[in-house]
mmCIF file of C-alpha atoms and ligand atoms in Angstrom:
data_model
loop_
_atom_site.group_PDB
_atom_site.id
_atom_site.type_symbol
_atom_site.label_atom_id
_atom_site.label_comp_id
_atom_site.label_asym_id
_atom_site.label_seq_id
_atom_site.Cartn_x
_atom_site.Cartn_y
_atom_site.Cartn_z
ATOM 1 C CA UNK A 1 97.072 137.146 104.914
ATOM 2 C CA UNK A 2 94.719 139.899 103.216
ATOM 3 C CA UNK A 3 96.199 142.619 101.278
ATOM 4 C CA UNK A 4 97.249 145.701 103.437
ATOM 5 C CA UNK A 5 94.645 148.344 103.424
ATOM 6 C CA UNK A 6 95.708 151.808 103.358
ATOM 7 C CA UNK A 7 95.729 153.099 107.072
ATOM 8 C CA UNK A 8 95.871 156.852 106.100
ATOM 9 C CA UNK A 9 92.764 156.521 104.122
ATOM 10 C CA UNK A 10 91.058 154.485 106.784
ATOM 11 C CA UNK A 11 91.911 157.049 109.589
ATOM 12 C CA UNK A 12 90.713 159.795 107.417
ATOM 13 C CA UNK A 13 87.701 157.928 106.522
ATOM 14 C CA UNK A 14 86.926 157.725 110.359
ATOM 15 C CA UNK A 15 87.536 161.309 111.169
ATOM 16 C CA UNK A 16 85.042 162.498 108.396
ATOM 17 C CA UNK A 17 82.470 159.950 109.863
ATOM 18 C CA UNK A 18 82.938 161.302 113.245
ATOM 19 C CA UNK A 19 82.706 164.920 112.023
ATOM 20 C CA UNK A 20 79.401 163.850 109.921
ATOM 21 C CA UNK A 21 78.014 162.592 113.282
ATOM 22 C CA UNK A 22 78.742 165.454 115.147
ATOM 23 C CA UNK A 23 81.228 163.831 117.558
ATOM 24 C CA UNK A 24 83.197 165.990 119.774
ATOM 25 C CA UNK A 25 86.167 167.594 118.002
ATOM 26 C CA UNK A 26 89.107 166.085 120.060
ATOM 27 C CA UNK A 27 87.938 162.852 118.745
ATOM 28 C CA UNK A 28 87.905 163.863 115.129
ATOM 29 C CA UNK A 29 91.530 165.505 115.504
ATOM 30 C CA UNK A 30 92.957 162.575 117.084
ATOM 31 C CA UNK A 31 92.367 160.487 113.803
ATOM 32 C CA UNK A 32 93.005 163.272 111.606
ATOM 33 C CA UNK A 33 96.522 164.133 113.232
ATOM 34 C CA UNK A 34 97.280 160.452 113.187
ATOM 35 C CA UNK A 35 96.504 160.303 109.395
ATOM 36 C CA UNK A 36 98.855 163.449 109.052
ATOM 37 C CA UNK A 37 101.689 161.783 111.034
ATOM 38 C CA UNK A 38 101.766 158.685 108.863
ATOM 39 C CA UNK A 39 101.480 160.339 105.736
ATOM 40 C CA UNK A 40 104.776 162.201 106.435
ATOM 41 C CA UNK A 41 106.544 158.845 107.143
ATOM 42 C CA UNK A 42 107.623 156.240 104.485
ATOM 43 C CA UNK A 43 105.688 152.877 104.196
ATOM 44 C CA UNK A 44 108.849 150.932 105.539
ATOM 45 C CA UNK A 45 109.208 153.000 108.664
ATOM 46 C CA UNK A 46 105.188 152.555 109.337
ATOM 47 C CA UNK A 47 105.647 148.707 108.794
ATOM 48 C CA UNK A 48 108.608 148.561 111.063
ATOM 49 C CA UNK A 49 107.075 150.553 113.751
ATOM 50 C CA UNK A 50 103.673 148.527 113.595
ATOM 51 C CA UNK A 51 105.844 145.255 113.762
ATOM 52 C CA UNK A 52 107.771 146.245 116.627
ATOM 53 C CA UNK A 53 105.055 147.840 118.716
ATOM 54 C CA UNK A 54 106.415 151.256 118.520
ATOM 55 C CA UNK A 55 103.836 153.321 116.833
ATOM 56 C CA UNK A 56 102.710 154.532 120.169
ATOM 57 C CA UNK A 57 106.080 156.360 120.487
ATOM 58 C CA UNK A 58 104.727 158.968 118.082
ATOM 59 C CA UNK A 59 103.207 161.719 119.779
ATOM 60 C CA UNK A 60 99.936 161.726 117.533
ATOM 61 C CA UNK A 61 99.183 157.952 117.958
ATOM 62 C CA UNK A 62 97.391 156.622 121.067
ATOM 63 C CA UNK A 63 95.677 153.232 121.781
ATOM 64 C CA UNK A 64 92.819 153.467 119.493
ATOM 65 C CA UNK A 65 94.525 154.937 116.465
ATOM 66 C CA UNK A 66 97.137 152.304 116.788
ATOM 67 C CA UNK A 67 94.812 149.531 116.818
ATOM 68 C CA UNK A 68 92.992 150.976 113.793
ATOM 69 C CA UNK A 69 96.401 151.249 111.827
ATOM 70 C CA UNK A 70 97.516 147.759 112.962
ATOM 71 C CA UNK A 71 94.116 146.385 111.691
ATOM 72 C CA UNK A 72 94.090 148.289 108.499
ATOM 73 C CA UNK A 73 97.777 147.000 107.720
ATOM 74 C CA UNK A 74 96.680 143.364 108.350
ATOM 75 C CA UNK A 75 94.169 144.134 105.836
ATOM 76 C CA UNK A 76 91.058 144.034 108.067
ATOM 77 C CA UNK A 77 88.430 146.945 107.645
ATOM 78 C CA UNK A 78 89.259 148.512 111.304
ATOM 79 C CA UNK A 79 86.335 147.816 113.985
ATOM 80 C CA UNK A 80 86.170 151.448 114.546
ATOM 81 C CA UNK A 81 85.268 152.063 111.192
ATOM 82 C CA UNK A 82 82.880 149.298 110.520
ATOM 83 C CA UNK A 83 81.297 150.689 113.585
ATOM 84 C CA UNK A 84 81.029 154.065 112.275
ATOM 85 C CA UNK A 85 79.797 152.750 108.809
ATOM 86 C CA UNK A 86 77.358 150.686 110.339
ATOM 87 C CA UNK A 87 75.700 153.730 111.859
ATOM 88 C CA UNK A 88 76.210 156.094 108.898
ATOM 89 C CA UNK A 89 72.913 155.331 107.201
ATOM 90 C CA UNK A 90 69.465 155.739 108.866
ATOM 91 C CA UNK A 91 67.056 154.478 109.393
ATOM 92 C CA UNK A 92 68.175 151.048 110.699
ATOM 93 C CA UNK A 93 64.923 149.221 110.980
ATOM 94 C CA UNK A 94 66.245 146.030 110.141
ATOM 95 C CA UNK A 95 68.928 145.792 112.711
ATOM 96 C CA UNK A 96 66.941 147.510 115.413
ATOM 97 C CA UNK A 97 64.117 144.918 114.769
ATOM 98 C CA UNK A 98 66.723 142.056 115.035
ATOM 99 C CA UNK A 99 67.804 143.453 118.379
ATOM 100 C CA UNK A 100 64.016 144.139 119.636
ATOM 101 C CA UNK A 101 63.343 140.276 118.530
ATOM 102 C CA UNK A 102 66.397 139.112 120.555
ATOM 103 C CA UNK A 103 65.037 140.845 123.971
ATOM 104 C CA UNK A 104 63.547 138.393 126.323
ATOM 105 C CA UNK A 105 62.217 140.717 129.040
ATOM 106 C CA UNK A 106 63.076 143.993 130.524
ATOM 107 C CA UNK A 107 65.020 144.765 133.862
ATOM 108 C CA UNK A 108 63.734 148.315 134.738
ATOM 109 C CA UNK A 109 60.160 148.854 135.616
ATOM 110 C CA UNK A 110 58.063 150.554 138.389
ATOM 111 C CA UNK A 111 54.675 149.827 139.974
ATOM 112 C CA UNK A 112 52.295 151.826 142.080
ATOM 113 C CA UNK A 113 54.286 150.710 145.007
ATOM 114 C CA UNK A 114 56.734 153.806 144.167
ATOM 115 C CA UNK A 115 55.899 156.130 141.402
ATOM 116 C CA UNK A 116 54.645 154.074 138.712
ATOM 117 C CA UNK A 117 50.830 154.082 137.654
ATOM 118 C CA UNK A 118 49.745 150.288 137.520
ATOM 119 C CA UNK A 119 49.847 147.579 139.750
ATOM 120 C CA UNK A 120 52.466 144.656 139.477
ATOM 121 C CA UNK A 121 49.799 142.580 138.030
ATOM 122 C CA UNK A 122 48.851 144.856 135.419
ATOM 123 C CA UNK A 123 52.650 145.285 134.621
ATOM 124 C CA UNK A 124 53.179 141.796 134.282
ATOM 125 C CA UNK A 125 50.050 141.183 132.202
ATOM 126 C CA UNK A 126 51.463 143.891 129.648
ATOM 127 C CA UNK A 127 54.982 142.492 129.541
ATOM 128 C CA UNK A 128 53.278 138.880 128.754
ATOM 129 C CA UNK A 129 51.404 140.352 126.024
ATOM 130 C CA UNK A 130 54.469 142.098 124.700
ATOM 131 C CA UNK A 131 56.093 138.751 124.576
ATOM 132 C CA UNK A 132 58.492 138.920 127.509
ATOM 133 C CA UNK A 133 59.463 135.861 129.340
ATOM 134 C CA UNK A 134 60.434 138.072 132.296
ATOM 135 C CA UNK A 135 59.940 141.438 133.818
ATOM 136 C CA UNK A 136 62.125 142.785 136.723
ATOM 137 C CA UNK A 137 60.371 144.665 139.206
ATOM 138 C CA UNK A 138 62.481 147.790 140.043
ATOM 139 C CA UNK A 139 60.651 150.294 142.544
ATOM 140 C CA UNK A 140 62.552 153.030 143.926
ATOM 141 C CA UNK A 141 64.664 152.913 147.303
ATOM 142 C CA UNK A 142 64.020 154.548 150.640
ATOM 143 C CA UNK A 143 65.714 157.688 150.353
ATOM 144 C CA UNK A 144 63.983 158.823 147.223
ATOM 145 C CA UNK A 145 60.715 159.727 149.254
ATOM 146 C CA UNK A 146 59.472 161.865 146.370
ATOM 147 C CA UNK A 147 58.781 159.150 144.315
ATOM 148 C CA UNK A 148 57.554 157.052 147.363
ATOM 149 C CA UNK A 149 60.470 154.868 147.730
ATOM 150 C CA UNK A 150 60.138 151.375 149.608
ATOM 151 C CA UNK A 151 61.368 150.859 153.097
ATOM 152 C CA UNK A 152 62.990 147.798 153.613
ATOM 153 C CA UNK A 153 59.791 146.526 155.323
ATOM 154 C CA UNK A 154 57.700 147.215 152.096
ATOM 155 C CA UNK A 155 60.260 145.813 149.693
ATOM 156 C CA UNK A 156 60.414 142.354 151.458
ATOM 157 C CA UNK A 157 56.574 142.309 151.566
ATOM 158 C CA UNK A 158 56.844 142.939 147.705
ATOM 159 C CA UNK A 159 59.068 139.888 147.304
ATOM 160 C CA UNK A 160 56.211 137.934 148.809
ATOM 161 C CA UNK A 161 53.658 139.295 146.453
ATOM 162 C CA UNK A 162 55.948 138.709 143.496
ATOM 163 C CA UNK A 163 56.536 134.958 144.557
ATOM 164 C CA UNK A 164 52.492 134.519 144.946
ATOM 165 C CA UNK A 165 51.928 136.316 141.518
ATOM 166 C CA UNK A 166 54.420 133.877 139.769
ATOM 167 C CA UNK A 167 52.522 130.851 140.825
ATOM 168 C CA UNK A 168 49.699 132.099 138.700
ATOM 169 C CA UNK A 169 51.808 133.737 135.649
ATOM 170 C CA UNK A 170 54.088 130.746 135.129
ATOM 171 C CA UNK A 171 55.815 130.297 132.844
ATOM 172 C CA UNK A 172 56.300 133.827 132.518
ATOM 173 C CA UNK A 173 58.481 135.020 135.547
ATOM 174 C CA UNK A 174 58.307 138.174 137.731
ATOM 175 C CA UNK A 175 62.070 138.908 139.038
ATOM 176 C CA UNK A 176 62.749 140.611 142.113
ATOM 177 C CA UNK A 177 64.610 143.752 141.964
ATOM 178 C CA UNK A 178 65.051 147.644 142.737
ATOM 179 C CA UNK A 179 66.120 150.778 141.401
ATOM 180 C CA UNK A 180 68.442 151.524 144.101
ATOM 181 C CA UNK A 181 69.878 155.155 144.687
ATOM 182 C CA UNK A 182 73.441 155.312 144.453
ATOM 183 C CA UNK A 183 74.533 157.810 147.466
ATOM 184 C CA UNK A 184 76.928 160.438 147.080
ATOM 185 C CA UNK A 185 79.616 158.251 148.698
ATOM 186 C CA UNK A 186 78.820 155.607 145.929
ATOM 187 C CA UNK A 187 77.115 153.187 148.600
ATOM 188 C CA UNK A 188 73.663 151.688 147.965
ATOM 189 C CA UNK A 189 70.629 153.115 149.458
ATOM 190 C CA UNK A 190 69.246 149.699 150.950
ATOM 191 C CA UNK A 191 70.468 146.900 153.198
ATOM 192 C CA UNK A 192 73.151 144.861 151.616
ATOM 193 C CA UNK A 193 71.570 141.855 152.962
ATOM 194 C CA UNK A 194 68.241 142.569 151.422
ATOM 195 C CA UNK A 195 69.846 143.649 148.119
ATOM 196 C CA UNK A 196 71.591 140.164 147.923
ATOM 197 C CA UNK A 197 68.183 138.523 148.120
ATOM 198 C CA UNK A 198 67.260 140.361 144.932
ATOM 199 C CA UNK A 199 67.241 138.750 141.534
ATOM 200 C CA UNK A 200 68.667 142.013 139.859
ATOM 201 C CA UNK A 201 69.911 145.306 141.104
ATOM 202 C CA UNK A 202 69.583 148.704 138.820
ATOM 203 C CA UNK A 203 71.713 151.415 140.799
ATOM 204 C CA UNK A 204 71.133 154.890 139.385
ATOM 205 C CA UNK A 205 72.273 158.475 140.531
ATOM 206 C CA UNK A 206 69.190 160.663 141.491
ATOM 207 C CA UNK A 207 70.742 163.245 143.782
ATOM 208 C CA UNK A 208 73.731 165.767 143.581
ATOM 209 C CA UNK A 209 73.664 165.288 139.647
ATOM 210 C CA UNK A 210 75.810 168.246 139.560
ATOM 211 C CA UNK A 211 78.912 167.047 141.600
ATOM 212 C CA UNK A 212 82.407 167.596 140.163
ATOM 213 C CA UNK A 213 83.542 165.096 137.679
ATOM 214 C CA UNK A 214 86.422 163.479 139.934
ATOM 215 C CA UNK A 215 83.611 162.854 142.556
ATOM 216 C CA UNK A 216 81.073 161.524 140.263
ATOM 217 C CA UNK A 217 83.612 159.218 138.663
ATOM 218 C CA UNK A 218 84.264 157.663 142.214
ATOM 219 C CA UNK A 219 81.061 157.696 143.196
ATOM 220 C CA UNK A 220 79.814 155.490 140.048
ATOM 221 C CA UNK A 221 82.870 153.097 140.203
ATOM 222 C CA UNK A 222 82.383 152.360 143.911
ATOM 223 C CA UNK A 223 78.747 151.674 143.147
ATOM 224 C CA UNK A 224 79.935 149.314 139.828
ATOM 225 C CA UNK A 225 82.290 147.658 142.181
ATOM 226 C CA UNK A 226 79.663 146.906 144.659
ATOM 227 C CA UNK A 227 78.729 143.087 144.502
ATOM 228 C CA UNK A 228 75.263 143.922 144.860
ATOM 229 C CA UNK A 229 74.659 146.057 141.850
ATOM 230 C CA UNK A 230 74.252 144.633 138.565
ATOM 231 C CA UNK A 231 73.269 147.367 135.942
ATOM 232 C CA UNK A 232 74.060 151.024 135.942
ATOM 233 C CA UNK A 233 70.786 152.669 135.549
ATOM 234 C CA UNK A 234 70.444 156.076 133.111
ATOM 235 C CA UNK A 235 74.050 157.055 133.772
ATOM 236 C CA UNK A 236 74.074 160.655 132.587
ATOM 237 C CA UNK A 237 71.031 161.636 134.276
ATOM 238 C CA UNK A 238 70.055 163.871 131.573
ATOM 239 C CA UNK A 239 66.658 164.610 131.068
ATOM 240 C CA UNK A 240 64.399 166.741 128.646
ATOM 241 C CA UNK A 241 60.747 167.258 128.871
ATOM 242 C CA UNK A 242 58.278 170.192 128.753
ATOM 243 C CA UNK A 243 59.421 171.294 132.350
ATOM 244 C CA UNK A 244 62.870 170.505 132.688
ATOM 245 C CA UNK A 245 65.970 170.474 130.563
ATOM 246 C CA UNK A 246 68.800 168.790 132.619
ATOM 247 C CA UNK A 247 72.179 168.264 131.394
ATOM 248 C CA UNK A 248 74.565 165.483 131.798
ATOM 249 C CA UNK A 249 76.284 164.767 134.620
ATOM 250 C CA UNK A 250 79.974 164.935 134.212
ATOM 251 C CA UNK A 251 82.404 162.168 134.868
ATOM 252 C CA UNK A 252 85.170 160.132 133.383
ATOM 253 C CA UNK A 253 83.262 157.867 131.157
ATOM 254 C CA UNK A 254 86.520 155.704 130.245
ATOM 255 C CA UNK A 255 87.013 155.110 133.932
ATOM 256 C CA UNK A 256 83.595 154.169 134.534
ATOM 257 C CA UNK A 257 82.825 152.008 131.741
ATOM 258 C CA UNK A 258 86.275 150.201 131.987
ATOM 259 C CA UNK A 259 85.468 149.391 135.915
ATOM 260 C CA UNK A 260 81.726 148.180 134.251
ATOM 261 C CA UNK A 261 83.416 145.751 131.871
ATOM 262 C CA UNK A 262 85.865 144.702 134.605
ATOM 263 C CA UNK A 263 83.037 143.542 136.977
ATOM 264 C CA UNK A 264 80.796 142.432 134.252
ATOM 265 C CA UNK A 265 78.251 145.057 135.058
ATOM 266 C CA UNK A 266 75.960 146.194 132.357
ATOM 267 C CA UNK A 267 75.284 149.530 131.330
ATOM 268 C CA UNK A 268 71.555 150.399 130.897
ATOM 269 C CA UNK A 269 70.272 151.753 127.386
ATOM 270 C CA UNK A 270 67.289 153.707 129.078
ATOM 271 C CA UNK A 271 64.671 154.166 126.808
ATOM 272 C CA UNK A 272 62.248 156.739 128.447
ATOM 273 C CA UNK A 273 61.860 159.334 125.780
ATOM 274 C CA UNK A 274 62.783 162.233 128.004
ATOM 275 C CA UNK A 275 66.206 160.485 129.073
ATOM 276 C CA UNK A 276 67.334 158.505 126.022
ATOM 277 C CA UNK A 277 70.276 157.801 128.405
ATOM 278 C CA UNK A 278 73.381 157.102 127.662
ATOM 279 C CA UNK A 279 73.688 159.712 124.649
ATOM 280 C CA UNK A 280 75.232 157.683 121.340
ATOM 281 C CA UNK A 281 78.354 159.088 121.731
ATOM 282 C CA UNK A 282 78.715 157.624 125.351
ATOM 283 C CA UNK A 283 77.236 154.447 124.479
ATOM 284 C CA UNK A 284 79.662 153.686 121.494
ATOM 285 C CA UNK A 285 82.454 154.403 124.139
ATOM 286 C CA UNK A 286 80.858 151.691 126.587
ATOM 287 C CA UNK A 287 80.770 149.288 123.597
ATOM 288 C CA UNK A 288 84.200 149.990 122.832
ATOM 289 C CA UNK A 289 85.121 149.367 126.411
ATOM 290 C CA UNK A 290 83.774 145.869 126.240
ATOM 291 C CA UNK A 291 80.652 146.672 128.388
ATOM 292 C CA UNK A 292 77.478 144.653 128.288
ATOM 293 C CA UNK A 293 74.278 146.425 127.991
ATOM 294 C CA UNK A 294 70.711 145.995 129.324
ATOM 295 C CA UNK A 295 67.869 147.718 126.989
ATOM 296 C CA UNK A 296 65.219 148.688 129.731
ATOM 297 C CA UNK A 297 61.937 150.601 129.517
ATOM 298 C CA UNK A 298 62.112 152.178 132.843
ATOM 299 C CA UNK A 299 58.435 152.078 132.608
ATOM 300 C CA UNK A 300 56.213 153.798 134.806
ATOM 301 C CA UNK A 301 53.082 152.473 133.363
ATOM 302 C CA UNK A 302 51.800 149.737 131.185
ATOM 303 C CA UNK A 303 52.099 151.298 127.722
ATOM 304 C CA UNK A 304 55.459 152.645 128.379
ATOM 305 C CA UNK A 305 56.657 149.187 128.458
ATOM 306 C CA UNK A 306 56.515 149.236 124.842
ATOM 307 C CA UNK A 307 59.312 151.778 124.577
ATOM 308 C CA UNK A 308 62.066 149.268 124.023
ATOM 309 C CA UNK A 309 62.260 150.030 120.334
ATOM 310 C CA UNK A 310 63.810 153.362 120.599
ATOM 311 C CA UNK A 311 66.647 151.818 122.835
ATOM 312 C CA UNK A 312 67.011 149.107 120.185
ATOM 313 C CA UNK A 313 67.473 151.454 117.324
ATOM 314 C CA UNK A 314 69.893 153.499 119.326
ATOM 315 C CA UNK A 315 71.861 150.376 120.538
ATOM 316 C CA UNK A 316 71.980 149.229 116.599
ATOM 317 C CA UNK A 317 73.267 152.625 115.767
ATOM 318 C CA UNK A 318 76.256 152.134 118.380
ATOM 319 C CA UNK A 319 77.189 148.754 117.238
ATOM 320 C CA UNK A 320 75.384 146.788 119.828
ATOM 321 C CA UNK A 321 74.650 143.067 118.868
ATOM 322 C CA UNK A 322 72.199 140.511 120.775
ATOM 323 C CA UNK A 323 75.428 138.715 122.663
ATOM 324 C CA UNK A 324 76.149 142.044 124.252
ATOM 325 C CA UNK A 325 72.683 142.653 125.740
ATOM 326 C CA UNK A 326 71.949 140.904 129.325
ATOM 327 C CA UNK A 327 68.088 141.107 128.832
ATOM 328 C CA UNK A 328 68.587 138.896 125.653
ATOM 329 C CA UNK A 329 69.579 135.956 127.824
ATOM 330 C CA UNK A 330 66.988 133.677 128.815
ATOM 331 C CA UNK A 331 65.894 134.348 132.604
ATOM 332 C CA UNK A 332 68.005 131.457 134.122
ATOM 333 C CA UNK A 333 71.047 132.825 132.287
ATOM 334 C CA UNK A 334 70.331 136.405 133.545
ATOM 335 C CA UNK A 335 70.130 135.299 136.974
ATOM 336 C CA UNK A 336 73.265 133.253 136.883
ATOM 337 C CA UNK A 337 75.120 136.359 135.608
ATOM 338 C CA UNK A 338 73.535 138.427 138.309
ATOM 339 C CA UNK A 339 74.353 135.770 140.851
ATOM 340 C CA UNK A 340 78.098 135.656 139.841
ATOM 341 C CA UNK A 341 78.720 139.299 141.029
ATOM 342 C CA UNK A 342 78.249 138.043 144.422
ATOM 343 C CA UNK A 343 80.495 135.301 144.503
HETATM 344 ZN ZN1 ZN B 1 66.005 156.543 137.840
HETATM 345 ZN ZN1 ZN B 2 63.285 154.013 137.135
#
């Protein structure tokens, strides 16, 4: 076994790094007060509590700080600390480039059938040029009339277009999909039978973004538990551009991410520059919860398919590695993963 490290020093270092990264004060305080508590105890008492699983009886020590202490005592660099240290220095060009190189496709793109500016064939051609093996077409669902959301009939017709385009484009594959609205009650804005025909379903909240946190949490968890949903799109809904500065929706991120991990759904890292959603602090939480991610452009035009790079940088900064990324899988594995949700 490796020599034990100093858990107090590790906890303090984590608190310091969290502060540097302007993380919320309560997280900084959690690590700092755990360090203070340990500093007031003698080493034997700490070791005895660690060995018998009684660290959590101390008021200042919770699940994450306990795990950190146990890792230190085992002589391991705590996972939490490693992740923060990996994100400390910028730029991280190399790690981000590695993630970018691992991506095999994109799970979120619009065409001129809804509010995109390019045809499906143009989007496919651009994706091929980028080196993608596949692109999921995810136009909007019916109730998003402002974005010309597709009725069930239009969506079914689109599936035929995709099938015929695929005969020309092989081995590249256009995959069928949708960016379906998550209704206020957590249901999805398209017929379940039609959703289950699609290769990949991205579900996003586009309405009532300011609902109270408990309701929003229930809404998102209901959608995540729906067997037809595969990816939770731009989860906070934040948006910033010249015209608008929309704050994040509020919800209990731990519950939402725990549900996503439990149902093996992916949290989207949305690369639209005006979204960059989720923010890094939430992305880090999602990774801690064990969630998979998808790194998606949400492109509404061909050039926007290239925006994946910013998402790769953010992913790398938050400790994402290629095995956690669903669109780093080959198409068949991706389809098997999505299919398994409906079993
Ligand atoms: Zn959206
Ligand atoms: Zn979209």
